PDB file of C-alpha atoms and ligand atoms in Angstrom:
ATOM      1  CA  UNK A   1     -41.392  -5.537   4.207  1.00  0.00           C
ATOM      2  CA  UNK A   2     -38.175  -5.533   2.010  1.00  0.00           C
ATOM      3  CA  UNK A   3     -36.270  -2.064   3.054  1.00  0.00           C
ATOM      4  CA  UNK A   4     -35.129  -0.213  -0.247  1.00  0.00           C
ATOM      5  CA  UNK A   5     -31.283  -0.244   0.670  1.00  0.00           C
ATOM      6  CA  UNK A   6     -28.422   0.264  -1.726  1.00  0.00           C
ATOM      7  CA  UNK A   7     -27.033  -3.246  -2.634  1.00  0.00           C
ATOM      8  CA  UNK A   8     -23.765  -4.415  -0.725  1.00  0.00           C
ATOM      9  CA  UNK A   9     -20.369  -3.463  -2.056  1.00  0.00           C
ATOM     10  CA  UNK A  10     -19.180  -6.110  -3.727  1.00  0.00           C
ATOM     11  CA  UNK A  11     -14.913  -5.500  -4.005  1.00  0.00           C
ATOM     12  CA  UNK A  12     -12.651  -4.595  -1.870  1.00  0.00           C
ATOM     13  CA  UNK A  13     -12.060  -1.581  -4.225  1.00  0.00           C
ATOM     14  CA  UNK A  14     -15.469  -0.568  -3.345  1.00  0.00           C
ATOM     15  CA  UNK A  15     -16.166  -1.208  -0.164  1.00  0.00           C
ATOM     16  CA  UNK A  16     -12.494   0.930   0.535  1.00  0.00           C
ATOM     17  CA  UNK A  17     -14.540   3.625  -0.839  1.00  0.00           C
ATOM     18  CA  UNK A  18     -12.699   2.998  -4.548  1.00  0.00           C
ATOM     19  CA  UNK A  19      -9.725   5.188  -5.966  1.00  0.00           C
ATOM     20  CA  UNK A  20     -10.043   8.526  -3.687  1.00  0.00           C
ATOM     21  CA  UNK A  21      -9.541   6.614  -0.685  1.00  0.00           C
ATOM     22  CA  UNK A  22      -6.721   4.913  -1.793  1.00  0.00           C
ATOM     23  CA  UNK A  23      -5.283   7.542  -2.650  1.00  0.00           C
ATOM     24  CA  UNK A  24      -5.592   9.176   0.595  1.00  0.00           C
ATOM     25  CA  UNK A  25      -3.934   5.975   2.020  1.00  0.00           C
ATOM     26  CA  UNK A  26      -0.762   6.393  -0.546  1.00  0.00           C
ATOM     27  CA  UNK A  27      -0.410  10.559   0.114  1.00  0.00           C
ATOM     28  CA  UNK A  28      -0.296   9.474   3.940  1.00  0.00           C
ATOM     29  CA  UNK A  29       1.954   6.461   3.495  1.00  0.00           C
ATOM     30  CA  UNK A  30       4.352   8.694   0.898  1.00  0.00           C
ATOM     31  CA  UNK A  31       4.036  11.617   3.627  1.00  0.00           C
ATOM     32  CA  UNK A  32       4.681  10.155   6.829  1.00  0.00           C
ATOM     33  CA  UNK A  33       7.903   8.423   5.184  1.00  0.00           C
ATOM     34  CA  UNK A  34       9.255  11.706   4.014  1.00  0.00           C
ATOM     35  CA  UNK A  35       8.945  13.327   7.169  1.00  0.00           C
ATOM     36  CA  UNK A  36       9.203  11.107   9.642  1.00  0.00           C
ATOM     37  CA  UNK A  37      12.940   9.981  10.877  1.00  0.00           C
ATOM     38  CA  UNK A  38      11.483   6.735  12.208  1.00  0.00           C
ATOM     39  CA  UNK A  39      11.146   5.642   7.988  1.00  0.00           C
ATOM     40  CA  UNK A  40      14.871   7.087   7.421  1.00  0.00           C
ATOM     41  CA  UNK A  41      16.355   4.461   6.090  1.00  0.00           C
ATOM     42  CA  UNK A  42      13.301   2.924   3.645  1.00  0.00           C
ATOM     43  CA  UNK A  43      12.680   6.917   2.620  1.00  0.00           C
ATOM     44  CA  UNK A  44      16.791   6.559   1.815  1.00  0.00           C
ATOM     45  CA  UNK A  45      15.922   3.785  -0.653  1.00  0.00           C
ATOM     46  CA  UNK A  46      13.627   5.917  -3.049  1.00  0.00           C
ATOM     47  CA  UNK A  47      14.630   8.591  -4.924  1.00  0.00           C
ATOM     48  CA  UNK A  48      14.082  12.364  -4.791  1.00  0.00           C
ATOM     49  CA  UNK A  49      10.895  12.735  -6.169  1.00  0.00           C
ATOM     50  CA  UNK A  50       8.202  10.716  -4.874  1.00  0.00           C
ATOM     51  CA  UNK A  51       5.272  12.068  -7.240  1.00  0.00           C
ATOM     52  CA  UNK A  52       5.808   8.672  -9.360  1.00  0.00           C
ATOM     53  CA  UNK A  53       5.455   6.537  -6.671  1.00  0.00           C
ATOM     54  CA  UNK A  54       2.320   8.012  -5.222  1.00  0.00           C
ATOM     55  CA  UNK A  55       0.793   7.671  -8.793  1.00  0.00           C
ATOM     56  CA  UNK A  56       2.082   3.891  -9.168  1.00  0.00           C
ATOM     57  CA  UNK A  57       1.203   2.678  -5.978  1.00  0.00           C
ATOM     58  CA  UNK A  58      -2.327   4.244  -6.163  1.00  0.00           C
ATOM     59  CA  UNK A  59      -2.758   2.192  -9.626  1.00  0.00           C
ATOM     60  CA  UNK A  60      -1.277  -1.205  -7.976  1.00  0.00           C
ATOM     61  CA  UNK A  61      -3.712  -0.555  -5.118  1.00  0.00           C
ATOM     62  CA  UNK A  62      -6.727  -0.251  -7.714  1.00  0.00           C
ATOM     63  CA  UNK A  63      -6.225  -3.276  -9.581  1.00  0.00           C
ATOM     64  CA  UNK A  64      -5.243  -5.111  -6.532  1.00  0.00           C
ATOM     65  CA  UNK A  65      -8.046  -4.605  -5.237  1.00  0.00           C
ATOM     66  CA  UNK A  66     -10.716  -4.918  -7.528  1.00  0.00           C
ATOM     67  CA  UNK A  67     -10.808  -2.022  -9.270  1.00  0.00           C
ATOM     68  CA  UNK A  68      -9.859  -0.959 -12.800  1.00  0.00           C
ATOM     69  CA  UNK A  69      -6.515  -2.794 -13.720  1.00  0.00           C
ATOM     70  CA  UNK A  70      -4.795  -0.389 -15.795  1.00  0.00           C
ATOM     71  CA  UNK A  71      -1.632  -0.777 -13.596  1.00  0.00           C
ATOM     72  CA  UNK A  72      -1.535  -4.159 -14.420  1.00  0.00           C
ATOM     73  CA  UNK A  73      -2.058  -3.652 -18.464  1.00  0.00           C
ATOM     74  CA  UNK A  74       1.460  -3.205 -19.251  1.00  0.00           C
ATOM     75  CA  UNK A  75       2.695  -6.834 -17.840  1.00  0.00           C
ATOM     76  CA  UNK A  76       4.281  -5.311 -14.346  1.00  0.00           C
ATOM     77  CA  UNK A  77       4.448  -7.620 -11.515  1.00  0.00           C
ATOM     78  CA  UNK A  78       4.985  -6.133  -8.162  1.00  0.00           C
ATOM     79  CA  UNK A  79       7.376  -8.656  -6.973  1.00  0.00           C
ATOM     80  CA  UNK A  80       9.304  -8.713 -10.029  1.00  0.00           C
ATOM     81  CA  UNK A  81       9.994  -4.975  -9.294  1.00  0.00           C
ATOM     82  CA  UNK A  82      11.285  -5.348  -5.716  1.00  0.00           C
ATOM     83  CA  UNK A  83      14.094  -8.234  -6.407  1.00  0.00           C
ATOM     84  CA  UNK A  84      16.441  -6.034  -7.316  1.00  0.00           C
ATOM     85  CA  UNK A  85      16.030  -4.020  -4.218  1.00  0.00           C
ATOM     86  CA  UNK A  86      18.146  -4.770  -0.930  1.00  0.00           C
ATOM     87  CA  UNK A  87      14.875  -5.240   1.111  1.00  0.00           C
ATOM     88  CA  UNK A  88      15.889  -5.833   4.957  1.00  0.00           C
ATOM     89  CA  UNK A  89      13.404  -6.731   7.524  1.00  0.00           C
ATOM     90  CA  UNK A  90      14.045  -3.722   9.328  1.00  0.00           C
ATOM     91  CA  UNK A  91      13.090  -1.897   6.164  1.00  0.00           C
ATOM     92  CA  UNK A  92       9.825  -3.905   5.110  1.00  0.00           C
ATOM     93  CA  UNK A  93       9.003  -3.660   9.039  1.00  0.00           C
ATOM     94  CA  UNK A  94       9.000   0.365   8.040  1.00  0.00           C
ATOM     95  CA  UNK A  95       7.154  -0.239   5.010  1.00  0.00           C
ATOM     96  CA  UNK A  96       4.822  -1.997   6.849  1.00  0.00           C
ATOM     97  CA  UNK A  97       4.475   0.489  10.077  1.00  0.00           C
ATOM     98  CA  UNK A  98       4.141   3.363   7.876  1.00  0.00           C
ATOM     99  CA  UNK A  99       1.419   1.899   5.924  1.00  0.00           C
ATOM    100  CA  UNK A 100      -0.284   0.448   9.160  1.00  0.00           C
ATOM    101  CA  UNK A 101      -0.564   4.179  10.084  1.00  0.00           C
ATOM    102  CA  UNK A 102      -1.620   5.557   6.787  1.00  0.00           C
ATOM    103  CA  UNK A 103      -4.783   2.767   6.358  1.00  0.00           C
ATOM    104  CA  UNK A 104      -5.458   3.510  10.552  1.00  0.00           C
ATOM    105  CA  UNK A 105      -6.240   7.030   9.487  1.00  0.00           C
ATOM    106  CA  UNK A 106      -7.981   6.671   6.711  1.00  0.00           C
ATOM    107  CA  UNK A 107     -10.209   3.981   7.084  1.00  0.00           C
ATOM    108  CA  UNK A 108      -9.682   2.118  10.575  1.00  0.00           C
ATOM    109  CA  UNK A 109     -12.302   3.746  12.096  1.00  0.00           C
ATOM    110  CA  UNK A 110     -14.765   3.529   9.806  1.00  0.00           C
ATOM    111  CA  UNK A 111     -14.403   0.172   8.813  1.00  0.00           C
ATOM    112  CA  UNK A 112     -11.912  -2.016  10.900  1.00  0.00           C
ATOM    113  CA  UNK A 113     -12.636  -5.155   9.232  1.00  0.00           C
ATOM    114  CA  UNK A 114     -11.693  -4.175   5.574  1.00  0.00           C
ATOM    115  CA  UNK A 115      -8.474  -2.297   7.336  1.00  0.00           C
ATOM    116  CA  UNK A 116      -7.387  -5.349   8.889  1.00  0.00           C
ATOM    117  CA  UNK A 117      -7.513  -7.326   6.045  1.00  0.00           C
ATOM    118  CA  UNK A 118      -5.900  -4.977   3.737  1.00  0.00           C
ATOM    119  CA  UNK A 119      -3.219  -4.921   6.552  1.00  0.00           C
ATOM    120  CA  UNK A 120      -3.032  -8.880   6.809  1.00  0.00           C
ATOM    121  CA  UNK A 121      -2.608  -9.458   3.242  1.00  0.00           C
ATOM    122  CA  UNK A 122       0.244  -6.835   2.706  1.00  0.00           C
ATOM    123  CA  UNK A 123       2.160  -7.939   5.847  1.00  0.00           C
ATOM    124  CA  UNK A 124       2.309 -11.303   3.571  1.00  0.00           C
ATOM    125  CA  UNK A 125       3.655  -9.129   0.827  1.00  0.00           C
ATOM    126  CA  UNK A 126       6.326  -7.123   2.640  1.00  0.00           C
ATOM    127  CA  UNK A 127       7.481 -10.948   4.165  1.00  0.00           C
ATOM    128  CA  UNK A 128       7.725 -12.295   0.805  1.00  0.00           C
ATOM    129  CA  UNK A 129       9.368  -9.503  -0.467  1.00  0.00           C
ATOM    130  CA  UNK A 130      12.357  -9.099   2.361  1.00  0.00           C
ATOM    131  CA  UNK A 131      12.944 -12.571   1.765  1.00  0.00           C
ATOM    132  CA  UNK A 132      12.864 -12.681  -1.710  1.00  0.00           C
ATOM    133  CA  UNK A 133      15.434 -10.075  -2.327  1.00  0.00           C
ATOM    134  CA  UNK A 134      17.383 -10.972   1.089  1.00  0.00           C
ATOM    135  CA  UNK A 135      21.306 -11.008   0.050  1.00  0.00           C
TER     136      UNK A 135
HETATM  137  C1  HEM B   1       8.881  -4.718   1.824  1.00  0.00           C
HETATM  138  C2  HEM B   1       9.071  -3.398   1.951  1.00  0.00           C
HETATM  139  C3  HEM B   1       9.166  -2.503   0.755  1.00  0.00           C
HETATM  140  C4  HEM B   1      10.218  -1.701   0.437  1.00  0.00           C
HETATM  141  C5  HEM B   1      11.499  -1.524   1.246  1.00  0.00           C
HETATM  142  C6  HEM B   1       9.895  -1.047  -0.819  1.00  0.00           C
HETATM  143  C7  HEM B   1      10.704  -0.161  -1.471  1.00  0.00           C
HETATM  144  C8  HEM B   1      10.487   0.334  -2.725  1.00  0.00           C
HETATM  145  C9  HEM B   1      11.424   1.111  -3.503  1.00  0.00           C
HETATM  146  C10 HEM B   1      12.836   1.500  -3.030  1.00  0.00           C
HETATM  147  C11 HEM B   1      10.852   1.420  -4.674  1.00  0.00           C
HETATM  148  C12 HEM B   1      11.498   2.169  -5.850  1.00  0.00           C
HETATM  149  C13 HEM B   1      11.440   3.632  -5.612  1.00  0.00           C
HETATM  150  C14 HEM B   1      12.169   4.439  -6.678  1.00  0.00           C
HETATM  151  O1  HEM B   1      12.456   3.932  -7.777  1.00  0.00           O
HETATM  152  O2  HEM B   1      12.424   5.611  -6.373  1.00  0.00           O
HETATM  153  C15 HEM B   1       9.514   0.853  -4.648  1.00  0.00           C
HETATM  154  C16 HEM B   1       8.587   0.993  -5.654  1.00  0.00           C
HETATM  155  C17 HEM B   1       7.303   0.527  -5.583  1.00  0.00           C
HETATM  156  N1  HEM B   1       6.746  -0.204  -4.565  1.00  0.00           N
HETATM  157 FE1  HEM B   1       7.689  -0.853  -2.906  1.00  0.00          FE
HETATM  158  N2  HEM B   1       8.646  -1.449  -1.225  1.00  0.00           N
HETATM  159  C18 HEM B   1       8.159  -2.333  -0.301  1.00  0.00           C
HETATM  160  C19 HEM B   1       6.948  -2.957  -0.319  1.00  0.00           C
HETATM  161  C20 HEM B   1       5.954  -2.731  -1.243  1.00  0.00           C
HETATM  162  C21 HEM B   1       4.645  -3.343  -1.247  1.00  0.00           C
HETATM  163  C22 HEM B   1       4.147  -4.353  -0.204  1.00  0.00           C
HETATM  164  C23 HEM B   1       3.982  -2.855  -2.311  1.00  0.00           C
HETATM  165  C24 HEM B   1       2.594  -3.127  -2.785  1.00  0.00           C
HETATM  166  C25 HEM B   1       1.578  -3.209  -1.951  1.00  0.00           C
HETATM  167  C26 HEM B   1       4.863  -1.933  -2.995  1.00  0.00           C
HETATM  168  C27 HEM B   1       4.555  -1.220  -4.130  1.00  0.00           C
HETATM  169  C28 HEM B   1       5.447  -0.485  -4.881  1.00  0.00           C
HETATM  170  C29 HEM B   1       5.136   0.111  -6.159  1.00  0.00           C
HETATM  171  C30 HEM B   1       3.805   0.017  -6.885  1.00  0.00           C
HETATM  172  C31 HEM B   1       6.300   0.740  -6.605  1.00  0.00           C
HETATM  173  C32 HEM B   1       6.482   1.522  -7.900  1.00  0.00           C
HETATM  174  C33 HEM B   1       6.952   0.594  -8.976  1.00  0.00           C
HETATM  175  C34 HEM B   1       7.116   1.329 -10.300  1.00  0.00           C
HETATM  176  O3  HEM B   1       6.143   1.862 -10.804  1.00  0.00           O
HETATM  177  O4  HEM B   1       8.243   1.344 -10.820  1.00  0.00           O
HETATM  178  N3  HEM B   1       6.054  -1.888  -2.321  1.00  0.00           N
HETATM  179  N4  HEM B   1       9.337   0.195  -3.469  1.00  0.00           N
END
């Protein structure tokens, strides 16, 4: 007999566990590179106050991944945003540490599988992006 079970997630966004979780991910990704020394130089590269850039990458995040797109409303384009930046591989390799750390935290353990993908997908990112704005 047919179990009454609440029908699978269907995004990314909500399989995550949608916007709350994400932002968990961005506090801990925005935290650990403020006080850890090992993301120096990449915490070097933003400015003072990093309130704006939890709040932006939490909307990129959303839309990204299947939830509401309001980040995306206004035309920007991630990549577009990050030419003009001097983007080394030693500094997307601390982007992408830092962020490693922050999704292990948050969700790794309870779902692996959506962790690694998220992971996979912006390793691709961080690549095209340090080689995209490589002097
Ligand atoms: C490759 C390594 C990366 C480096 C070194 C880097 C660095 C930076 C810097 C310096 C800023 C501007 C901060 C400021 O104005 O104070 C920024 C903004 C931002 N970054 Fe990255 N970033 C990287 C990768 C990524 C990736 C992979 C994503 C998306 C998953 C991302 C999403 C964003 C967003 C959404 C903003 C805010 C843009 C805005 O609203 O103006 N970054 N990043």
């Amino acid at each position: 007999m047919a179990s009454q079970t609440e029908s699978p997630p269907t995004t990314p966004y909500q399989r995550i566990g949608g916007q709350a979780v994400l932002r968990a991910i961005v506090d801990r990704f925005y935290d650990l590179m403020d006080r850890d020394p090992a993301y120096a130089e990449l915490r070097a590269m933003h400015g003072p106050d990093l309130t704006p850039m939890r709040d932006s990458l939490t909307g990129f995040l959303t839309g990204w991944a299947g939830g509401p797109r309001d980040w995306f409303q206004g035309g920007k384009c991630v990549m577009s945003l990050h030419r003009p930046l001097a983007i080394t591989p030693d500094t997307a390799r601390q982007w992408l540490e830092a962020m490693h750390r922050a999704i292990d935290e948050t969700v790794g353990a309870r779902d692996p599988e959506i962790a690694r993908a998220m992971l996979d997908v912006l390793k691709r990112m961080t690549t095209g992006m340090a080689q995209a704005t490589r002097p």
